[in-house]
mmCIF file of C-alpha atoms in Angstrom:
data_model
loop_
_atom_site.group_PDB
_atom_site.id
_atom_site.type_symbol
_atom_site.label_atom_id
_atom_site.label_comp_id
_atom_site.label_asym_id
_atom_site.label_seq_id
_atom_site.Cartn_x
_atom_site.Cartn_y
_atom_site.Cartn_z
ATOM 1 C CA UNK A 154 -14.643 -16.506 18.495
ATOM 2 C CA UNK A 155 -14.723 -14.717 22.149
ATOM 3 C CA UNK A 156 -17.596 -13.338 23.266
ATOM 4 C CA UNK A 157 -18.146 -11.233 26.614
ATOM 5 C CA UNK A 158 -20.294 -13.452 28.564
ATOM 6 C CA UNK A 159 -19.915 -12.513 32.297
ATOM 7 C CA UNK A 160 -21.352 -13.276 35.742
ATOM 8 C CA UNK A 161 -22.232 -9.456 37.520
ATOM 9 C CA UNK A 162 -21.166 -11.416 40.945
ATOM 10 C CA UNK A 163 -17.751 -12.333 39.099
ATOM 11 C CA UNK A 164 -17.091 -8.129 38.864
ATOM 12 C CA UNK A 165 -18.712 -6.527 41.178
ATOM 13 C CA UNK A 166 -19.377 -6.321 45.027
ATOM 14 C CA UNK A 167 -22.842 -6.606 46.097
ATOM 15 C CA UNK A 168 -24.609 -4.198 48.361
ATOM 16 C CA UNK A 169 -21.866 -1.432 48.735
ATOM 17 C CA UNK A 170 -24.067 1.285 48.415
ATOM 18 C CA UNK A 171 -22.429 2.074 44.440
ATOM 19 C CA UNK A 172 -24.895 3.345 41.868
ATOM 20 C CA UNK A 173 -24.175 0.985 38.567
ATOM 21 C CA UNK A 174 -22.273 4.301 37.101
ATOM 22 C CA UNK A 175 -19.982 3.944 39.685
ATOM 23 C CA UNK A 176 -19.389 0.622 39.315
ATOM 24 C CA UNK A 177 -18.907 1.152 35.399
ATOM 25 C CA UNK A 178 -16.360 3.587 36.099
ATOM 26 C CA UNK A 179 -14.036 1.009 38.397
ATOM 27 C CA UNK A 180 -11.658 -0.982 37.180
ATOM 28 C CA UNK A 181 -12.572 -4.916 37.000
ATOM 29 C CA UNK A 182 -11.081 -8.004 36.784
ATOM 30 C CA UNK A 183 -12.519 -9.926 33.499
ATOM 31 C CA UNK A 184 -12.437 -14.300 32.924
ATOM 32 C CA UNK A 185 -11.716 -14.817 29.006
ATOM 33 C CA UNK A 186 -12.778 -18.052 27.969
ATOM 34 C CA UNK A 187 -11.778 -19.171 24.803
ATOM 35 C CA UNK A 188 -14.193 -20.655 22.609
ATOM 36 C CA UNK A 189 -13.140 -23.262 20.336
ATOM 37 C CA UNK A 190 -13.049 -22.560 16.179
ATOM 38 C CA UNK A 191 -15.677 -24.932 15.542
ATOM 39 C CA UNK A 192 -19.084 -23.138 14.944
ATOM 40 C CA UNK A 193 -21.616 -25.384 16.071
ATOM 41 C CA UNK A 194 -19.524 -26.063 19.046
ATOM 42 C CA UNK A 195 -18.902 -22.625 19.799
ATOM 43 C CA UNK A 196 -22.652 -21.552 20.138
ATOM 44 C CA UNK A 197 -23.241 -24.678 22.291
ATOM 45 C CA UNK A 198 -20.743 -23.445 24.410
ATOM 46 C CA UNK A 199 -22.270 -19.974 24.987
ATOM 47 C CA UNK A 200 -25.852 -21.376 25.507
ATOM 48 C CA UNK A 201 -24.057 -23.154 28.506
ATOM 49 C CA UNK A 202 -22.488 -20.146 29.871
ATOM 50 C CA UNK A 203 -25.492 -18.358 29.223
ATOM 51 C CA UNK A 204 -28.123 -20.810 31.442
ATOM 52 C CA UNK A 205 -25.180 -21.119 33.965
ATOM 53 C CA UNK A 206 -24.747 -16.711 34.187
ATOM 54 C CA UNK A 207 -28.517 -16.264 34.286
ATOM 55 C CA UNK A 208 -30.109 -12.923 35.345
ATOM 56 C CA UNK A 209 -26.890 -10.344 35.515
ATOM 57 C CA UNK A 210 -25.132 -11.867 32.370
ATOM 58 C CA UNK A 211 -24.578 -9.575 29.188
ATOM 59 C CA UNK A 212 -24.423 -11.609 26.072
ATOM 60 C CA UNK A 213 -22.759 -9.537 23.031
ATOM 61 C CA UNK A 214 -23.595 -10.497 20.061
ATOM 62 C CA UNK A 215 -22.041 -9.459 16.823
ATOM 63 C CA UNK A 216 -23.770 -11.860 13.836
ATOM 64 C CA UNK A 217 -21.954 -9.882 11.347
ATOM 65 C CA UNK A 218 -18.670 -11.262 12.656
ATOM 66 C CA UNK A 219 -15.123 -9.059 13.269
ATOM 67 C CA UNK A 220 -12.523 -10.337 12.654
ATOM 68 C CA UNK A 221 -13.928 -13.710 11.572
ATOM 69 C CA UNK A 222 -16.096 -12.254 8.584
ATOM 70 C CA UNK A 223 -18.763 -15.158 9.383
ATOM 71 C CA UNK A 224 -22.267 -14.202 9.219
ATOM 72 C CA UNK A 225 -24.015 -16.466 11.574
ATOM 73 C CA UNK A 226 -26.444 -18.844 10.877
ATOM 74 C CA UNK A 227 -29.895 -18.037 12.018
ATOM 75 C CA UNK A 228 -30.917 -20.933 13.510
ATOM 76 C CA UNK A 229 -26.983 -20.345 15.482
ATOM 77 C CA UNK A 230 -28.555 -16.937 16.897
ATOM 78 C CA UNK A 231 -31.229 -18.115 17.813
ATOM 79 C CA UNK A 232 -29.361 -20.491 19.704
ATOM 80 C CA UNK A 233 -27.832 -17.859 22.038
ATOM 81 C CA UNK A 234 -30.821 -15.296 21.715
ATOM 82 C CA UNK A 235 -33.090 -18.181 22.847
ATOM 83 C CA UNK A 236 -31.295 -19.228 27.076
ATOM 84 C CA UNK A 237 -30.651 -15.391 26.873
ATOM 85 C CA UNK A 238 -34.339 -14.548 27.291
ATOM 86 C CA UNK A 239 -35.985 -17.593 29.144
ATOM 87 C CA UNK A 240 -32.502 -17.008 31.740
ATOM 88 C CA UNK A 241 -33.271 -13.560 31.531
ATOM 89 C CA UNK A 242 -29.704 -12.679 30.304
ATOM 90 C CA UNK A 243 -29.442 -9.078 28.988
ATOM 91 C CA UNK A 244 -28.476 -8.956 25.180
ATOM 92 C CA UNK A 245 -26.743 -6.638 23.172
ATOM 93 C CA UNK A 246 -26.360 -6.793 19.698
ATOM 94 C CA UNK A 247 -24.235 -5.433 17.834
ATOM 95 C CA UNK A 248 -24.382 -4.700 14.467
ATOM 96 C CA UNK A 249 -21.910 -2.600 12.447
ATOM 97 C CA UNK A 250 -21.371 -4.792 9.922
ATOM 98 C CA UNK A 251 -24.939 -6.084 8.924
ATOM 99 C CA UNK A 252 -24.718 -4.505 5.359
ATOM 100 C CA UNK A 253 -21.405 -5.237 4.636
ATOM 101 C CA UNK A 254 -21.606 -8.687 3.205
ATOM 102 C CA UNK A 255 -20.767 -9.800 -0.223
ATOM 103 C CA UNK A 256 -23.085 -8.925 -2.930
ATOM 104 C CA UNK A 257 -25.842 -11.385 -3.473
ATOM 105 C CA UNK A 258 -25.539 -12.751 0.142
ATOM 106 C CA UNK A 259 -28.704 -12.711 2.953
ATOM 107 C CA UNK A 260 -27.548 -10.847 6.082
ATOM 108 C CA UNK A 261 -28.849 -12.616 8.997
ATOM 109 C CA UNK A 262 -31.313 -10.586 10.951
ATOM 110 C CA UNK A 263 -30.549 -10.959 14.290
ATOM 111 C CA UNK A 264 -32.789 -7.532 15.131
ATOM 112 C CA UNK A 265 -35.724 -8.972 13.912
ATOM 113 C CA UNK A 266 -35.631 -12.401 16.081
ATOM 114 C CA UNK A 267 -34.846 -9.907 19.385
ATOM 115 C CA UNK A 268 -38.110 -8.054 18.136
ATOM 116 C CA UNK A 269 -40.582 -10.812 17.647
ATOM 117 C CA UNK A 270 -38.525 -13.131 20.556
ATOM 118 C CA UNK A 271 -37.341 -10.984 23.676
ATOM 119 C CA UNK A 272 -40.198 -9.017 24.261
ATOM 120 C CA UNK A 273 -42.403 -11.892 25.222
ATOM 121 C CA UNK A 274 -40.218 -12.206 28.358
ATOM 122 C CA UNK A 275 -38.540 -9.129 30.726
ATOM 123 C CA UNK A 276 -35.054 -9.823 29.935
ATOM 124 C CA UNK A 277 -33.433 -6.303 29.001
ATOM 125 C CA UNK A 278 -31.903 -6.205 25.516
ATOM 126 C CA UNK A 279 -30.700 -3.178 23.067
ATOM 127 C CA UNK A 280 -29.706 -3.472 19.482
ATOM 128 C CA UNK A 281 -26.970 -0.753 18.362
ATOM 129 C CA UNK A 282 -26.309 -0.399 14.335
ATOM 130 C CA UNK A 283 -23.517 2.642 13.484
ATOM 131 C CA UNK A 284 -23.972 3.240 10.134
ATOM 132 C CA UNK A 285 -20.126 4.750 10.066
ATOM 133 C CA UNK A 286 -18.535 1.178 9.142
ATOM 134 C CA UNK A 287 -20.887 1.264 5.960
ATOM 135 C CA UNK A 288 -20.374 5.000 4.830
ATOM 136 C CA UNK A 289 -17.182 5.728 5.802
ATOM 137 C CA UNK A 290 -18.211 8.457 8.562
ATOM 138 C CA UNK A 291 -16.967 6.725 11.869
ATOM 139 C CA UNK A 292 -17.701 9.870 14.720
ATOM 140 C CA UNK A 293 -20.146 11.533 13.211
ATOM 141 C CA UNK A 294 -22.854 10.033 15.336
ATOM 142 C CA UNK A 295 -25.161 8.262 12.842
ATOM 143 C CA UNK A 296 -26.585 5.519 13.364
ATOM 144 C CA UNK A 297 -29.699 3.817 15.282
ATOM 145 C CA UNK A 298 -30.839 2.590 18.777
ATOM 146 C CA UNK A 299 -33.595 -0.035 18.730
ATOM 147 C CA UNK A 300 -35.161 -1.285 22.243
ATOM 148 C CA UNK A 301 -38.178 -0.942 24.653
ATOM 149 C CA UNK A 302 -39.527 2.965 24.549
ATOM 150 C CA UNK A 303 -38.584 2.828 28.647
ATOM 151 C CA UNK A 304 -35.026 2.606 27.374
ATOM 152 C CA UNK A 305 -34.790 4.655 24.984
ATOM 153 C CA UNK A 306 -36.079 7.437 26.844
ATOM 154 C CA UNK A 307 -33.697 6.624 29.666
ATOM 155 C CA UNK A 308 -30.548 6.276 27.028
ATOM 156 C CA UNK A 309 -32.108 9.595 25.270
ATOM 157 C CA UNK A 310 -32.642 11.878 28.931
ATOM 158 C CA UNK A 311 -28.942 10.652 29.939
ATOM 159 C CA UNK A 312 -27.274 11.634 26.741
ATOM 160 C CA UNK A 313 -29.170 14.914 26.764
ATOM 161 C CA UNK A 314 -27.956 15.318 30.268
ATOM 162 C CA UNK A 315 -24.425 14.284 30.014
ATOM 163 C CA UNK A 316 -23.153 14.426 26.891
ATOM 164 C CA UNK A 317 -22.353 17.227 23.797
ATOM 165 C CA UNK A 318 -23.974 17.182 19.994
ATOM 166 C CA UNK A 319 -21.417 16.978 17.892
ATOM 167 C CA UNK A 320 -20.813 16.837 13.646
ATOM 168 C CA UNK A 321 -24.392 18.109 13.643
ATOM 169 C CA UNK A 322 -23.785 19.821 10.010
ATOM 170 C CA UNK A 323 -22.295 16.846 8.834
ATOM 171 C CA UNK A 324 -25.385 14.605 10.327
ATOM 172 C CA UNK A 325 -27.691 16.971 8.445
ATOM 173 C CA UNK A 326 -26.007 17.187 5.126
ATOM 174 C CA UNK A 327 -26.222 12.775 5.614
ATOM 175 C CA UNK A 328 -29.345 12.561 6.218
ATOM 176 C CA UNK A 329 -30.492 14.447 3.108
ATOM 177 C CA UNK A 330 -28.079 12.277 0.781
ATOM 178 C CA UNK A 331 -29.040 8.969 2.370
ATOM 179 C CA UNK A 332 -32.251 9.583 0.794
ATOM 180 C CA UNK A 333 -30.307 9.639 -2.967
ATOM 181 C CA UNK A 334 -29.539 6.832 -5.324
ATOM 182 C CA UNK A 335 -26.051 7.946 -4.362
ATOM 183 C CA UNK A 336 -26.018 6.438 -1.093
ATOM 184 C CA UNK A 337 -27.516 2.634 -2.350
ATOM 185 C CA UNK A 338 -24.893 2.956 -5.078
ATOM 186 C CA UNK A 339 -22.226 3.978 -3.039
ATOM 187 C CA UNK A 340 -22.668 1.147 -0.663
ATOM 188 C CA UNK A 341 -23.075 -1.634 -3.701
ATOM 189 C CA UNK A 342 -19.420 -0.590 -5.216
ATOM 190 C CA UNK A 343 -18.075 -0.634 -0.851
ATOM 191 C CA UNK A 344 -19.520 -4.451 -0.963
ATOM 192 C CA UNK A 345 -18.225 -5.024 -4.127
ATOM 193 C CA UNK A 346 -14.777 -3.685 -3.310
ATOM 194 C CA UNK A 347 -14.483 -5.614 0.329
ATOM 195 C CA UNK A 348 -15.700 -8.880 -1.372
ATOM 196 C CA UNK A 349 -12.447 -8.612 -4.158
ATOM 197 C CA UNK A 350 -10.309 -7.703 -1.736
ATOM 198 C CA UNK A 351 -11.492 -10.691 0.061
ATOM 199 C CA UNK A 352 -10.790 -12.793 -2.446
ATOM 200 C CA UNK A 353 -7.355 -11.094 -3.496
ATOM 201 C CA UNK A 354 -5.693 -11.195 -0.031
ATOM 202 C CA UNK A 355 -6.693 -14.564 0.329
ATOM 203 C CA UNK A 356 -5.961 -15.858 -3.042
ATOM 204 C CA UNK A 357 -2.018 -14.459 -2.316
ATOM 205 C CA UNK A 358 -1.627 -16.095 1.158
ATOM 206 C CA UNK A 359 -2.406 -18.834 -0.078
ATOM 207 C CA UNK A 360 -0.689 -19.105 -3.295
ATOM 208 C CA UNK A 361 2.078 -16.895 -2.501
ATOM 209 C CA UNK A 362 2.593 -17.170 0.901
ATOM 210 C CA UNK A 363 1.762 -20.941 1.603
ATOM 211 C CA UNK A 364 -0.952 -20.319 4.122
ATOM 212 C CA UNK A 365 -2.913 -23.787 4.390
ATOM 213 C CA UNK A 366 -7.022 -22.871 3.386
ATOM 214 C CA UNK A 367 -8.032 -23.835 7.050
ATOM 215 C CA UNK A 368 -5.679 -20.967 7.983
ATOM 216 C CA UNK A 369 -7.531 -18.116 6.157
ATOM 217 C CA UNK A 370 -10.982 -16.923 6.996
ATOM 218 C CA UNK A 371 -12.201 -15.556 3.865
ATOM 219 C CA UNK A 372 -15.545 -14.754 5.452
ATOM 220 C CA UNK A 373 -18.542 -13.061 3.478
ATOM 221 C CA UNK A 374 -18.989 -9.785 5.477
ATOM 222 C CA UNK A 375 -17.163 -7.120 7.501
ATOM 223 C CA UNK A 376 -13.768 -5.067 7.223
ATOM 224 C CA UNK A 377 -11.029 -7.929 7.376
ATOM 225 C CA UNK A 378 -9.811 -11.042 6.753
ATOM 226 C CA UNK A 379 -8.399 -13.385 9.481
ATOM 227 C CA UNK A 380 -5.815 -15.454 9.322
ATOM 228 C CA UNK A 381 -4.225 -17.837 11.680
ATOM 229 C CA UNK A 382 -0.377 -16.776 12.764
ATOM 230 C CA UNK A 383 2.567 -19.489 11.468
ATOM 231 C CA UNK A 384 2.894 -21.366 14.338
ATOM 232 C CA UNK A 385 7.001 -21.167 14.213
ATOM 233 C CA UNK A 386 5.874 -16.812 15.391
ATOM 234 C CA UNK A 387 3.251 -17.813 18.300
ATOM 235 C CA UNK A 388 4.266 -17.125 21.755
ATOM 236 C CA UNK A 389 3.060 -18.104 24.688
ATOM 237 C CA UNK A 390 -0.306 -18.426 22.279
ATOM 238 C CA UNK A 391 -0.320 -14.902 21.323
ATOM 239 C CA UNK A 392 0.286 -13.376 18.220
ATOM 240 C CA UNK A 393 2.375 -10.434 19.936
ATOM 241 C CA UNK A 394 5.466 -11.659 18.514
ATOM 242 C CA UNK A 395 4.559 -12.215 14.525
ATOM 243 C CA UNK A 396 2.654 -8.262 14.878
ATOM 244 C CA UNK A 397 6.214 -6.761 15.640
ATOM 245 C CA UNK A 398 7.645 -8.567 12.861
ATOM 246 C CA UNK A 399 5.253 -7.542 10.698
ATOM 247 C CA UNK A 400 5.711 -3.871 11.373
ATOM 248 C CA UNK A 401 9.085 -4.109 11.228
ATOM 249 C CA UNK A 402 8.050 -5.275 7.830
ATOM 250 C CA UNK A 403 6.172 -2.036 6.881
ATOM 251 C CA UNK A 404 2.415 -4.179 7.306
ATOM 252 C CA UNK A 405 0.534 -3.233 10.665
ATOM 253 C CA UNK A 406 -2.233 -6.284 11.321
ATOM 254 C CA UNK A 407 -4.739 -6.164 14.194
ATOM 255 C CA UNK A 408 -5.105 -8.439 16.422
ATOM 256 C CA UNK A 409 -7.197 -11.511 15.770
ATOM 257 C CA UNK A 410 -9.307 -11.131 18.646
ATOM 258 C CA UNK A 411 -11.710 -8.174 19.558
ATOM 259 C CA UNK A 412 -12.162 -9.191 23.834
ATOM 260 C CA UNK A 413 -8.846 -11.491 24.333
ATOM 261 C CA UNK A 414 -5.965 -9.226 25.228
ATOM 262 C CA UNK A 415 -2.745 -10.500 23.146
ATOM 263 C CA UNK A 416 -1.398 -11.606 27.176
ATOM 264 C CA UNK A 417 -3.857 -14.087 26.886
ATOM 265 C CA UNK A 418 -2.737 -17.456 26.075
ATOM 266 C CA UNK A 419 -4.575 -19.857 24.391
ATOM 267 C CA UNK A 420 -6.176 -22.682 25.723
ATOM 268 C CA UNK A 421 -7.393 -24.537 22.745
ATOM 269 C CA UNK A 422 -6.007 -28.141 23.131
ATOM 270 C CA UNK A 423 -3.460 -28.718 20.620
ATOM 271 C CA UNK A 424 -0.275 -26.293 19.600
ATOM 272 C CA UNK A 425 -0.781 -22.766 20.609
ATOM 273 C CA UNK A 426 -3.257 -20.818 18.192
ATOM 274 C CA UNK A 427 -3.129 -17.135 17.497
ATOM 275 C CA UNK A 428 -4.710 -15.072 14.538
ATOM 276 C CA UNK A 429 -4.339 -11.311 12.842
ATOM 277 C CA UNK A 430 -6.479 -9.366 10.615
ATOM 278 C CA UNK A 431 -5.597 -7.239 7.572
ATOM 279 C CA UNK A 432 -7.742 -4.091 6.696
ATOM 280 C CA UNK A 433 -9.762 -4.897 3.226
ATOM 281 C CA UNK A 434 -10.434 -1.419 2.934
ATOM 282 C CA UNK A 435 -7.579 0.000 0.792
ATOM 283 C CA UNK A 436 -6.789 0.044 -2.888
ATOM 284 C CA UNK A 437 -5.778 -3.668 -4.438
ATOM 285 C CA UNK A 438 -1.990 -2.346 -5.188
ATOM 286 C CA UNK A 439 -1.478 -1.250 -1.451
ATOM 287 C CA UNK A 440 -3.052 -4.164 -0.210
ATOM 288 C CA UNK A 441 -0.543 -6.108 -2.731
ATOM 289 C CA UNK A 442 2.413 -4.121 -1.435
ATOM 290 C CA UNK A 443 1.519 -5.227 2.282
ATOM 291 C CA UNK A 444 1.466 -9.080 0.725
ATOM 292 C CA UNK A 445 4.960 -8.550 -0.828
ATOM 293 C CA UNK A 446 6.507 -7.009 2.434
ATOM 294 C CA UNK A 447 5.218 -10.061 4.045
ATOM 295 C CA UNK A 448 6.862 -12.276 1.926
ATOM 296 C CA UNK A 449 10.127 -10.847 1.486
ATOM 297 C CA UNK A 450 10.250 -10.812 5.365
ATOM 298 C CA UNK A 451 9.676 -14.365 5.234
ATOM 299 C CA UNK A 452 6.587 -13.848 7.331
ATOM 300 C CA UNK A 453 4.250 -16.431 5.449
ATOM 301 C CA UNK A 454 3.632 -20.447 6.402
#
């Protein structure tokens, strides 16, 4: 788990007369930390970094998890949420993924806690939730803002100002069928779908490919399915290496980090760790036929 926790003093210079737009638009020089695999730990280390980053530090959170598929614990948000706002660390939260978890599972509602918990203090925070992960409708624009009015209204005059409308036919036309029994049972048979697919592709690494269980994160909610890289294909601690051997293969995984650049080497103590994700959302016979590549490449454990 990586998150982008970052000191404004670490990026930028101070008083150089640059508007923050200009800043933005500059190329910067990011620190990675890497955070180790065990939960608890993990949010215990971002509390730290949190308190020690104070006022100018962006926390990202994304509860929902990619790639890990972990939905956080609520009591583990609240552990980050919690320094954020008494530091007065600006949050954002992202979440694509909140209702794509497997059927009969609670979502936790990190929104809510920034409602009832932020406001009470001036730290800046804005939720984001696209709803194109859940309906299949990725650029169309759909999706919701939630903060303070102030920033909305800023985030609503600047988009105005600088930016285009665009797929407005196709916003319309969603916004009268998301009010249909369609749309809930549309998104019931996507959760059912992602949660066998979760369960095939894991099921086959295992069995078929001798992936240990520790190496497979099964997860309960988003897109993919992580699994760690067979150490005998890590270099340097990045999973670089076993990604061109899989496409060789015919199977194209994504990386199994969303802020660590595959450069990055690991720093976990122990043997070099690296992870990919597969893409849950294709039919079970293609998602079979990427298995079989794999194995007849020799790629498994």
């Amino acid at each position: 788990m990586n998150r982008g926790i970052r000191r404004t003093a670490e990026h930028l210079q101070e008083g150089d007369g640059m508007t923050p737009g200009d800043h933005v638009a500059q190329q910067v020089t990011e620190r990675y930390r890497a955070l180790s695999p065990a939960s608890a730990r993990a949010f215990e280390e971002i509390a730290v970094l949190v308190k020690r980053a104070g006022r100018g530090c962006l926390l990202v959170l994304n509860p929902q998890h990619n790639p890990t598929g972990t939905n956080w614990a609520a009591d583990r948000v609240e552990s980050t949420i919690s320094p954020a706002a008494a530091h007065h660390a600006a949050v954002l939260l992202d979440d694509a993924y909140y209702a794509l978890h497997t059927p009969g599972e609670q979502p936790t509602n990190a929104l809510l806690m920034l409602v009832e918990g932020i406001p009470r203090t001036s730290a800046p925070w804005l939720a984001t939730r696209t709803l194109g992960k859940q309906f299949h409708c990725n650029g169309w624009g759909l999706g919701a803002l939630t903060s303070r009015p102030e920033v909305l209204a800023d985030l609503a005059r600047f988009t105005q100002e600088r930016s285009y409308g665009c797929a407005l036919p196709l916003q319309a036309a969603m916004a009268a069928w998301l009010r249909k029994e369609e749309a809930d049972a549309f998104l019931d048979g996507l959760r059912r779908g992602y949660a066998a697919a979760r369960r095939q592709v894991a099921d086959r690494l295992r069995r078929d490919l001798g992936f240990p269980p520790d190496a497979v994160h099964v997860g309960t909610c988003s897109a993919y399915l992580r699994f760690r890289v067979p150490p005998r294909f890590v270099r340097e601690g990045s999973e670089a290496h076993y990604r061109r051997l899989c496409m060789a293969a015919g199977v194209l995984p994504g990386a199994g980090s969303m802020t660590v650049p595959a450069s990055t080497p690991s720093v976990r103590l122990g043997p070099p760790t690296a992870y990919v994700r597969l893409f849950l959302g294709q039919p079970g016979h293609v998602l079979d036929e990427a298995l079989d590549r794999l194995a007849r490449a020799e790629l498994g454990w």
